[in-house]
mmCIF file of N, CA and C in Angstrom:
data_model
loop_
_atom_site.group_PDB
_atom_site.id
_atom_site.type_symbol
_atom_site.label_atom_id
_atom_site.label_comp_id
_atom_site.label_asym_id
_atom_site.label_seq_id
_atom_site.Cartn_x
_atom_site.Cartn_y
_atom_site.Cartn_z
ATOM 1 N N MET A 1 47.582 -22.823 120.875
ATOM 2 C CA MET A 1 47.104 -22.690 122.236
ATOM 3 C C MET A 1 47.402 -23.951 123.032
ATOM 4 N N ALA A 2 47.228 -25.088 122.370
ATOM 5 C CA ALA A 2 47.491 -26.350 123.065
ATOM 6 C C ALA A 2 48.966 -26.482 123.422
ATOM 7 N N VAL A 3 49.845 -26.049 122.546
ATOM 8 C CA VAL A 3 51.278 -26.129 122.811
ATOM 9 C C VAL A 3 51.649 -25.226 123.989
ATOM 10 N N LEU A 4 51.096 -24.026 124.020
ATOM 11 C CA LEU A 4 51.380 -23.101 125.109
ATOM 12 C C LEU A 4 50.848 -23.631 126.437
ATOM 13 N N ALA A 5 49.647 -24.181 126.431
ATOM 14 C CA ALA A 5 49.075 -24.749 127.658
ATOM 15 C C ALA A 5 49.888 -25.959 128.126
ATOM 16 N N ALA A 6 50.276 -26.818 127.191
ATOM 17 C CA ALA A 6 51.084 -27.989 127.553
ATOM 18 C C ALA A 6 52.454 -27.567 128.088
ATOM 19 N N ALA A 7 53.038 -26.532 127.492
ATOM 20 C CA ALA A 7 54.340 -26.044 127.970
ATOM 21 C C ALA A 7 54.227 -25.506 129.400
ATOM 22 N N GLN A 8 53.133 -24.819 129.700
ATOM 23 C CA GLN A 8 52.932 -24.310 131.057
ATOM 24 C C GLN A 8 52.788 -25.458 132.049
ATOM 25 N N MET A 9 52.022 -26.477 131.690
ATOM 26 C CA MET A 9 51.831 -27.606 132.598
ATOM 27 C C MET A 9 53.129 -28.385 132.807
ATOM 28 N N LEU A 10 53.884 -28.602 131.732
ATOM 29 C CA LEU A 10 55.156 -29.322 131.865
ATOM 30 C C LEU A 10 56.173 -28.521 132.661
ATOM 31 N N LEU A 11 56.207 -27.214 132.467
ATOM 32 C CA LEU A 11 57.111 -26.377 133.235
ATOM 33 C C LEU A 11 56.765 -26.426 134.725
ATOM 34 N N ALA A 12 55.487 -26.360 135.051
ATOM 35 C CA ALA A 12 55.070 -26.431 136.454
ATOM 36 C C ALA A 12 55.462 -27.771 137.068
ATOM 37 N N LEU A 13 55.220 -28.850 136.364
ATOM 38 C CA LEU A 13 55.571 -30.177 136.869
ATOM 39 C C LEU A 13 57.081 -30.313 137.057
ATOM 40 N N MET A 14 57.843 -29.835 136.089
ATOM 41 C CA MET A 14 59.292 -29.935 136.162
ATOM 42 C C MET A 14 59.842 -29.087 137.320
ATOM 43 N N LEU A 15 59.348 -27.876 137.484
ATOM 44 C CA LEU A 15 59.816 -27.024 138.578
ATOM 45 C C LEU A 15 59.465 -27.608 139.939
ATOM 46 N N TYR A 16 58.255 -28.142 140.076
ATOM 47 C CA TYR A 16 57.839 -28.713 141.351
ATOM 48 C C TYR A 16 58.685 -29.929 141.711
ATOM 49 N N ARG A 17 58.841 -30.825 140.768
ATOM 50 C CA ARG A 17 59.632 -32.033 141.050
ATOM 51 C C ARG A 17 61.093 -31.697 141.337
ATOM 52 N N SER A 18 61.627 -30.719 140.633
ATOM 53 C CA SER A 18 63.011 -30.304 140.876
ATOM 54 C C SER A 18 63.166 -29.710 142.273
ATOM 55 N N ALA A 19 62.218 -28.879 142.675
ATOM 56 C CA ALA A 19 62.288 -28.272 144.010
ATOM 57 C C ALA A 19 62.160 -29.323 145.103
ATOM 58 N N ILE A 20 61.257 -30.271 144.928
ATOM 59 C CA ILE A 20 61.092 -31.342 145.922
ATOM 60 C C ILE A 20 62.348 -32.202 145.997
ATOM 61 N N GLU A 21 62.928 -32.515 144.855
ATOM 62 C CA GLU A 21 64.141 -33.326 144.851
ATOM 63 C C GLU A 21 65.308 -32.569 145.490
ATOM 64 N N ALA A 22 65.418 -31.283 145.222
ATOM 65 C CA ALA A 22 66.465 -30.479 145.858
ATOM 66 C C ALA A 22 66.280 -30.456 147.372
ATOM 67 N N TYR A 23 65.039 -30.339 147.836
ATOM 68 C CA TYR A 23 64.759 -30.351 149.269
ATOM 69 C C TYR A 23 65.159 -31.696 149.877
ATOM 70 N N ARG A 24 64.819 -32.778 149.192
ATOM 71 C CA ARG A 24 65.175 -34.111 149.701
ATOM 72 C C ARG A 24 66.685 -34.286 149.803
ATOM 73 N N GLN A 25 67.410 -33.779 148.815
ATOM 74 C CA GLN A 25 68.866 -33.896 148.834
ATOM 75 C C GLN A 25 69.479 -33.111 149.985
ATOM 76 N N MET A 26 68.919 -31.940 150.289
ATOM 77 C CA MET A 26 69.502 -31.085 151.329
ATOM 78 C C MET A 26 69.036 -31.449 152.739
ATOM 79 N N PHE A 27 67.743 -31.778 152.892
ATOM 80 C CA PHE A 27 67.186 -31.925 154.244
ATOM 81 C C PHE A 27 66.643 -33.309 154.561
ATOM 82 N N GLY A 28 66.506 -34.179 153.598
ATOM 83 C CA GLY A 28 65.978 -35.507 153.862
ATOM 84 C C GLY A 28 64.523 -35.639 153.446
ATOM 85 N N ALA A 29 63.867 -36.625 154.035
ATOM 86 C CA ALA A 29 62.488 -36.947 153.641
ATOM 87 C C ALA A 29 61.514 -35.816 153.970
ATOM 88 N N ILE A 30 60.444 -35.781 153.209
ATOM 89 C CA ILE A 30 59.398 -34.773 153.382
ATOM 90 C C ILE A 30 58.238 -35.400 154.138
ATOM 91 N N ARG A 31 57.629 -34.612 155.002
ATOM 92 C CA ARG A 31 56.438 -35.076 155.721
ATOM 93 C C ARG A 31 55.321 -35.356 154.722
ATOM 94 N N ARG A 32 54.700 -36.499 154.861
ATOM 95 C CA ARG A 32 53.630 -36.880 153.935
ATOM 96 C C ARG A 32 52.281 -36.756 154.637
ATOM 97 N N ASP A 33 51.430 -35.969 154.054
ATOM 98 C CA ASP A 33 50.067 -35.804 154.549
ATOM 99 C C ASP A 33 49.107 -36.261 153.468
ATOM 100 N N ILE A 34 48.137 -37.053 153.862
ATOM 101 C CA ILE A 34 47.166 -37.547 152.885
ATOM 102 C C ILE A 34 46.361 -36.400 152.306
ATOM 103 N N SER A 35 45.957 -35.458 153.133
ATOM 104 C CA SER A 35 45.141 -34.352 152.631
ATOM 105 C C SER A 35 45.929 -33.497 151.643
ATOM 106 N N TYR A 36 47.213 -33.274 151.889
ATOM 107 C CA TYR A 36 48.025 -32.493 150.970
ATOM 108 C C TYR A 36 48.191 -33.232 149.644
ATOM 109 N N GLY A 37 48.409 -34.534 149.722
ATOM 110 C CA GLY A 37 48.544 -35.336 148.504
ATOM 111 C C GLY A 37 47.278 -35.318 147.669
ATOM 112 N N LEU A 38 46.128 -35.415 148.344
ATOM 113 C CA LEU A 38 44.865 -35.352 147.602
ATOM 114 C C LEU A 38 44.661 -33.984 146.961
ATOM 115 N N GLN A 39 44.981 -32.937 147.699
ATOM 116 C CA GLN A 39 44.823 -31.605 147.132
ATOM 117 C C GLN A 39 45.790 -31.400 145.965
ATOM 118 N N LEU A 40 46.994 -31.923 146.085
ATOM 119 C CA LEU A 40 47.954 -31.824 144.985
ATOM 120 C C LEU A 40 47.449 -32.585 143.764
ATOM 121 N N GLN A 41 46.853 -33.735 143.988
ATOM 122 C CA GLN A 41 46.294 -34.522 142.886
ATOM 123 C C GLN A 41 45.168 -33.756 142.181
ATOM 124 N N HIS A 42 44.267 -33.170 142.963
ATOM 125 C CA HIS A 42 43.162 -32.410 142.374
ATOM 126 C C HIS A 42 43.643 -31.115 141.737
ATOM 127 N N SER A 43 44.737 -30.567 142.243
ATOM 128 C CA SER A 43 45.235 -29.315 141.678
ATOM 129 C C SER A 43 45.773 -29.494 140.264
ATOM 130 N N LEU A 44 46.148 -30.709 139.910
ATOM 131 C CA LEU A 44 46.605 -30.945 138.537
ATOM 132 C C LEU A 44 45.498 -30.637 137.538
ATOM 133 N N TYR A 45 44.273 -31.011 137.867
ATOM 134 C CA TYR A 45 43.143 -30.705 136.985
ATOM 135 C C TYR A 45 42.886 -29.205 136.922
ATOM 136 N N LEU A 46 42.935 -28.565 138.077
ATOM 137 C CA LEU A 46 42.712 -27.122 138.114
ATOM 138 C C LEU A 46 43.812 -26.386 137.356
ATOM 139 N N PHE A 47 45.061 -26.777 137.572
ATOM 140 C CA PHE A 47 46.134 -26.079 136.879
ATOM 141 C C PHE A 47 46.057 -26.300 135.374
ATOM 142 N N GLY A 48 45.658 -27.486 134.959
ATOM 143 C CA GLY A 48 45.471 -27.725 133.526
ATOM 144 C C GLY A 48 44.423 -26.794 132.938
ATOM 145 N N ALA A 49 43.310 -26.652 133.636
ATOM 146 C CA ALA A 49 42.256 -25.744 133.166
ATOM 147 C C ALA A 49 42.737 -24.295 133.173
ATOM 148 N N LEU A 50 43.469 -23.903 134.206
ATOM 149 C CA LEU A 50 43.992 -22.535 134.260
ATOM 150 C C LEU A 50 45.025 -22.282 133.162
ATOM 151 N N ALA A 51 45.861 -23.273 132.876
ATOM 152 C CA ALA A 51 46.853 -23.117 131.808
ATOM 153 C C ALA A 51 46.176 -22.955 130.457
ATOM 154 N N VAL A 52 45.122 -23.727 130.215
ATOM 155 C CA VAL A 52 44.385 -23.595 128.956
ATOM 156 C C VAL A 52 43.716 -22.224 128.885
ATOM 157 N N CYS A 53 43.054 -21.816 129.954
ATOM 158 C CA CYS A 53 42.401 -20.493 129.969
ATOM 159 C C CYS A 53 43.424 -19.379 129.798
ATOM 160 N N ASN A 54 44.563 -19.502 130.451
ATOM 161 C CA ASN A 54 45.611 -18.493 130.337
ATOM 162 C C ASN A 54 46.141 -18.426 128.904
ATOM 163 N N ALA A 55 46.359 -19.578 128.284
ATOM 164 C CA ALA A 55 46.856 -19.595 126.909
ATOM 165 C C ALA A 55 45.833 -18.993 125.948
ATOM 166 N N VAL A 56 44.572 -19.356 126.104
ATOM 167 C CA VAL A 56 43.537 -18.804 125.240
ATOM 168 C C VAL A 56 43.447 -17.294 125.430
ATOM 169 N N TRP A 57 43.453 -16.857 126.681
ATOM 170 C CA TRP A 57 43.348 -15.419 126.977
ATOM 171 C C TRP A 57 44.528 -14.658 126.377
ATOM 172 N N LEU A 58 45.744 -15.176 126.602
ATOM 173 C CA LEU A 58 46.932 -14.462 126.134
ATOM 174 C C LEU A 58 47.032 -14.426 124.620
ATOM 175 N N LEU A 59 46.618 -15.482 123.962
ATOM 176 C CA LEU A 59 46.717 -15.504 122.506
ATOM 177 C C LEU A 59 45.579 -14.742 121.830
ATOM 178 N N SER A 60 44.513 -14.496 122.550
ATOM 179 C CA SER A 60 43.402 -13.768 121.936
ATOM 180 C C SER A 60 43.290 -12.328 122.413
ATOM 181 N N CYS A 61 44.118 -11.921 123.376
ATOM 182 C CA CYS A 61 44.005 -10.557 123.890
ATOM 183 C C CYS A 61 44.646 -9.572 122.920
ATOM 184 N N ARG A 62 44.209 -8.352 123.020
ATOM 185 C CA ARG A 62 44.683 -7.312 122.113
ATOM 186 C C ARG A 62 45.677 -6.348 122.751
ATOM 187 N N SER A 63 45.785 -6.364 124.061
ATOM 188 C CA SER A 63 46.686 -5.416 124.717
ATOM 189 C C SER A 63 47.451 -6.107 125.838
ATOM 190 N N ARG A 64 48.496 -5.444 126.258
ATOM 191 C CA ARG A 64 49.283 -5.966 127.377
ATOM 192 C C ARG A 64 48.461 -5.982 128.652
ATOM 193 N N ARG A 65 47.675 -4.942 128.829
ATOM 194 C CA ARG A 65 46.852 -4.852 130.042
ATOM 195 C C ARG A 65 45.886 -6.037 130.122
ATOM 196 N N SER A 66 45.302 -6.393 129.016
ATOM 197 C CA SER A 66 44.391 -7.534 128.997
ATOM 198 C C SER A 66 45.130 -8.827 129.342
ATOM 199 N N GLY A 67 46.343 -8.983 128.830
ATOM 200 C CA GLY A 67 47.143 -10.163 129.166
ATOM 201 C C GLY A 67 47.481 -10.227 130.640
ATOM 202 N N LEU A 68 47.800 -9.080 131.219
ATOM 203 C CA LEU A 68 48.096 -9.041 132.651
ATOM 204 C C LEU A 68 46.856 -9.319 133.493
ATOM 205 N N ILE A 69 45.712 -8.842 133.043
ATOM 206 C CA ILE A 69 44.464 -9.113 133.770
ATOM 207 C C ILE A 69 44.152 -10.605 133.738
ATOM 208 N N GLY A 70 44.288 -11.230 132.580
ATOM 209 C CA GLY A 70 44.047 -12.667 132.476
ATOM 210 C C GLY A 70 44.984 -13.471 133.355
ATOM 211 N N PHE A 71 46.257 -13.096 133.353
ATOM 212 C CA PHE A 71 47.225 -13.757 134.222
ATOM 213 C C PHE A 71 46.842 -13.563 135.683
ATOM 214 N N GLY A 72 46.433 -12.352 136.042
ATOM 215 C CA GLY A 72 46.044 -12.060 137.421
ATOM 216 C C GLY A 72 44.858 -12.878 137.881
ATOM 217 N N VAL A 73 43.881 -13.059 137.001
ATOM 218 C CA VAL A 73 42.704 -13.864 137.344
ATOM 219 C C VAL A 73 43.113 -15.323 137.576
ATOM 220 N N CYS A 74 43.940 -15.859 136.685
ATOM 221 C CA CYS A 74 44.396 -17.248 136.840
ATOM 222 C C CYS A 74 45.222 -17.409 138.115
ATOM 223 N N LEU A 75 46.095 -16.441 138.387
ATOM 224 C CA LEU A 75 46.908 -16.500 139.594
ATOM 225 C C LEU A 75 46.051 -16.412 140.849
ATOM 226 N N LEU A 76 45.052 -15.566 140.837
ATOM 227 C CA LEU A 76 44.161 -15.432 141.986
ATOM 228 C C LEU A 76 43.405 -16.739 142.253
ATOM 229 N N LEU A 77 42.915 -17.373 141.213
ATOM 230 C CA LEU A 77 42.231 -18.662 141.389
ATOM 231 C C LEU A 77 43.188 -19.728 141.916
ATOM 232 N N TRP A 78 44.415 -19.749 141.405
ATOM 233 C CA TRP A 78 45.408 -20.727 141.842
ATOM 234 C C TRP A 78 45.770 -20.523 143.314
ATOM 235 N N ALA A 79 46.010 -19.285 143.704
ATOM 236 C CA ALA A 79 46.365 -18.996 145.093
ATOM 237 C C ALA A 79 45.187 -19.254 146.036
ATOM 238 N N THR A 80 43.978 -18.978 145.586
ATOM 239 C CA THR A 80 42.789 -19.224 146.408
ATOM 240 C C THR A 80 42.600 -20.718 146.647
ATOM 241 N N PHE A 81 42.891 -21.530 145.642
ATOM 242 C CA PHE A 81 42.770 -22.975 145.798
ATOM 243 C C PHE A 81 43.710 -23.491 146.885
ATOM 244 N N TRP A 82 44.892 -22.893 147.012
ATOM 245 C CA TRP A 82 45.884 -23.345 147.984
ATOM 246 C C TRP A 82 45.823 -22.586 149.296
ATOM 247 N N ALA A 83 44.896 -21.677 149.458
ATOM 248 C CA ALA A 83 44.831 -20.846 150.672
ATOM 249 C C ALA A 83 44.607 -21.671 151.939
ATOM 250 N N ASN A 84 43.890 -22.777 151.837
ATOM 251 C CA ASN A 84 43.594 -23.556 153.046
ATOM 252 C C ASN A 84 44.810 -24.295 153.598
ATOM 253 N N THR A 85 45.849 -24.495 152.812
ATOM 254 C CA THR A 85 47.018 -25.227 153.307
ATOM 255 C C THR A 85 48.115 -24.318 153.849
ATOM 256 N N PHE A 86 47.966 -23.008 153.697
ATOM 257 C CA PHE A 86 48.998 -22.106 154.181
ATOM 258 C C PHE A 86 49.164 -22.180 155.700
ATOM 259 N N ALA A 87 48.110 -22.448 156.427
ATOM 260 C CA ALA A 87 48.210 -22.503 157.890
ATOM 261 C C ALA A 87 49.009 -23.719 158.357
ATOM 262 N N SER A 88 48.789 -24.875 157.742
ATOM 263 C CA SER A 88 49.463 -26.088 158.204
ATOM 264 C C SER A 88 50.806 -26.338 157.528
ATOM 265 N N MET A 89 50.948 -25.980 156.261
ATOM 266 C CA MET A 89 52.202 -26.191 155.528
ATOM 267 C C MET A 89 52.535 -24.955 154.701
ATOM 268 N N PRO A 90 53.012 -23.913 155.338
ATOM 269 C CA PRO A 90 53.222 -22.663 154.602
ATOM 270 C C PRO A 90 54.300 -22.757 153.522
ATOM 271 N N TYR A 91 55.389 -23.478 153.777
ATOM 272 C CA TYR A 91 56.467 -23.530 152.803
ATOM 273 C C TYR A 91 56.093 -24.347 151.572
ATOM 274 N N ARG A 92 55.456 -25.474 151.791
ATOM 275 C CA ARG A 92 55.046 -26.280 150.640
ATOM 276 C C ARG A 92 53.963 -25.589 149.843
ATOM 277 N N SER A 93 53.050 -24.903 150.525
ATOM 278 C CA SER A 93 52.015 -24.161 149.820
ATOM 279 C C SER A 93 52.613 -23.016 149.019
ATOM 280 N N LEU A 94 53.568 -22.339 149.612
ATOM 281 C CA LEU A 94 54.241 -21.254 148.913
ATOM 282 C C LEU A 94 55.007 -21.792 147.705
ATOM 283 N N LEU A 95 55.596 -22.968 147.853
ATOM 284 C CA LEU A 95 56.291 -23.600 146.738
ATOM 285 C C LEU A 95 55.332 -23.882 145.585
ATOM 286 N N VAL A 96 54.200 -24.463 145.888
ATOM 287 C CA VAL A 96 53.244 -24.820 144.837
ATOM 288 C C VAL A 96 52.669 -23.569 144.177
ATOM 289 N N VAL A 97 52.319 -22.573 144.977
ATOM 290 C CA VAL A 97 51.794 -21.336 144.398
ATOM 291 C C VAL A 97 52.873 -20.628 143.590
ATOM 292 N N GLY A 98 54.100 -20.638 144.076
ATOM 293 C CA GLY A 98 55.203 -20.014 143.343
ATOM 294 C C GLY A 98 55.497 -20.703 142.029
ATOM 295 N N VAL A 99 55.491 -22.028 142.041
ATOM 296 C CA VAL A 99 55.710 -22.791 140.812
ATOM 297 C C VAL A 99 54.584 -22.512 139.816
ATOM 298 N N GLY A 100 53.356 -22.503 140.294
ATOM 299 C CA GLY A 100 52.228 -22.192 139.415
ATOM 300 C C GLY A 100 52.320 -20.790 138.847
ATOM 301 N N THR A 101 52.765 -19.847 139.670
ATOM 302 C CA THR A 101 52.923 -18.465 139.205
ATOM 303 C C THR A 101 53.979 -18.387 138.109
ATOM 304 N N LEU A 102 55.114 -19.038 138.321
ATOM 305 C CA LEU A 102 56.166 -19.026 137.301
ATOM 306 C C LEU A 102 55.707 -19.658 135.997
ATOM 307 N N ALA A 103 54.969 -20.746 136.100
ATOM 308 C CA ALA A 103 54.489 -21.411 134.887
ATOM 309 C C ALA A 103 53.430 -20.580 134.165
ATOM 310 N N LEU A 104 52.579 -19.904 134.920
ATOM 311 C CA LEU A 104 51.547 -19.085 134.279
ATOM 312 C C LEU A 104 52.113 -17.787 133.705
ATOM 313 N N VAL A 105 53.185 -17.277 134.287
ATOM 314 C CA VAL A 105 53.769 -16.028 133.813
ATOM 315 C C VAL A 105 54.686 -16.257 132.600
ATOM 316 N N MET A 106 55.070 -17.494 132.336
ATOM 317 C CA MET A 106 55.975 -17.801 131.237
ATOM 318 C C MET A 106 55.551 -17.178 129.907
ATOM 319 N N PRO A 107 54.299 -17.211 129.490
ATOM 320 C CA PRO A 107 53.950 -16.638 128.186
ATOM 321 C C PRO A 107 53.922 -15.109 128.152
ATOM 322 N N LEU A 108 53.898 -14.438 129.295
ATOM 323 C CA LEU A 108 53.803 -12.977 129.295
ATOM 324 C C LEU A 108 54.974 -12.292 128.588
ATOM 325 N N PRO A 109 56.227 -12.705 128.818
ATOM 326 C CA PRO A 109 57.307 -12.055 128.058
ATOM 327 C C PRO A 109 57.160 -12.247 126.546
ATOM 328 N N LEU A 110 56.670 -13.413 126.146
ATOM 329 C CA LEU A 110 56.437 -13.638 124.721
ATOM 330 C C LEU A 110 55.366 -12.706 124.189
ATOM 331 N N LEU A 111 54.290 -12.558 124.956
ATOM 332 C CA LEU A 111 53.209 -11.668 124.548
ATOM 333 C C LEU A 111 53.707 -10.237 124.429
ATOM 334 N N MET A 112 54.472 -9.799 125.406
ATOM 335 C CA MET A 112 54.961 -8.422 125.375
ATOM 336 C C MET A 112 55.965 -8.209 124.259
ATOM 337 N N ARG A 113 56.760 -9.213 123.960
ATOM 338 C CA ARG A 113 57.732 -9.080 122.879
ATOM 339 C C ARG A 113 57.017 -8.973 121.544
ATOM 340 N N PHE A 114 56.064 -9.854 121.302
ATOM 341 C CA PHE A 114 55.383 -9.838 120.014
ATOM 342 C C PHE A 114 54.484 -8.620 119.859
ATOM 343 N N SER A 115 53.864 -8.180 120.933
ATOM 344 C CA SER A 115 53.023 -6.992 120.811
ATOM 345 C C SER A 115 53.891 -5.754 120.590
ATOM 346 N N THR A 116 55.090 -5.709 121.153
ATOM 347 C CA THR A 116 56.003 -4.596 120.920
ATOM 348 C C THR A 116 56.505 -4.613 119.488
ATOM 349 N N VAL A 117 56.826 -5.796 118.964
ATOM 350 C CA VAL A 117 57.285 -5.901 117.587
ATOM 351 C C VAL A 117 56.190 -5.425 116.641
ATOM 352 N N GLY A 118 54.955 -5.816 116.890
ATOM 353 C CA GLY A 118 53.837 -5.364 116.048
ATOM 354 C C GLY A 118 53.647 -3.868 116.120
ATOM 355 N N TRP A 119 53.837 -3.297 117.291
ATOM 356 C CA TRP A 119 53.698 -1.850 117.471
ATOM 357 C C TRP A 119 54.787 -1.115 116.699
ATOM 358 N N VAL A 120 56.023 -1.636 116.749
ATOM 359 C CA VAL A 120 57.138 -1.017 116.014
ATOM 360 C C VAL A 120 56.898 -1.128 114.512
ATOM 361 N N ARG A 121 56.393 -2.259 114.059
ATOM 362 C CA ARG A 121 56.099 -2.418 112.628
ATOM 363 C C ARG A 121 55.022 -1.442 112.159
ATOM 364 N N ARG A 122 54.001 -1.265 112.979
ATOM 365 C CA ARG A 122 52.941 -0.322 112.611
ATOM 366 C C ARG A 122 53.472 1.099 112.508
ATOM 367 N N LEU A 123 54.378 1.475 113.397
ATOM 368 C CA LEU A 123 54.965 2.811 113.336
ATOM 369 C C LEU A 123 55.867 2.981 112.114
ATOM 370 N N SER A 124 56.608 1.929 111.766
ATOM 371 C CA SER A 124 57.520 2.040 110.634
ATOM 372 C C SER A 124 56.775 2.054 109.298
ATOM 373 N N ASN A 125 55.557 1.518 109.258
ATOM 374 C CA ASN A 125 54.771 1.530 108.012
ATOM 375 C C ASN A 125 54.147 2.886 107.719
ATOM 376 N N ARG A 126 54.118 3.767 108.691
ATOM 377 C CA ARG A 126 53.496 5.088 108.483
ATOM 378 C C ARG A 126 54.362 6.007 107.725
#
């Protein structure tokens, strides 16, 4: 669970930094807002907690539907945290929510693959 949570956090950090660097290369400097920086700093703690909860949920769930529900809850909390910045910085907020979504969805294909393999094995044992 710790490895999966750490992988989600590292993927989110890597995607965010890559997107910001790509923006800087194409368009130049980014507007710096103190409130956005503080919210980004605090969001690291929230995303860490969401990544851990998502990993625990996905590794302990019994069905695909349960995994999707857990992902949906984490995504809803993540998007709600960033809802206040959509009015002033819609693109950066969309970037952060999108990066968080990609990082949280990363384990879902693994879950679906392994649950499908288990289902096929159960059928072949009959």
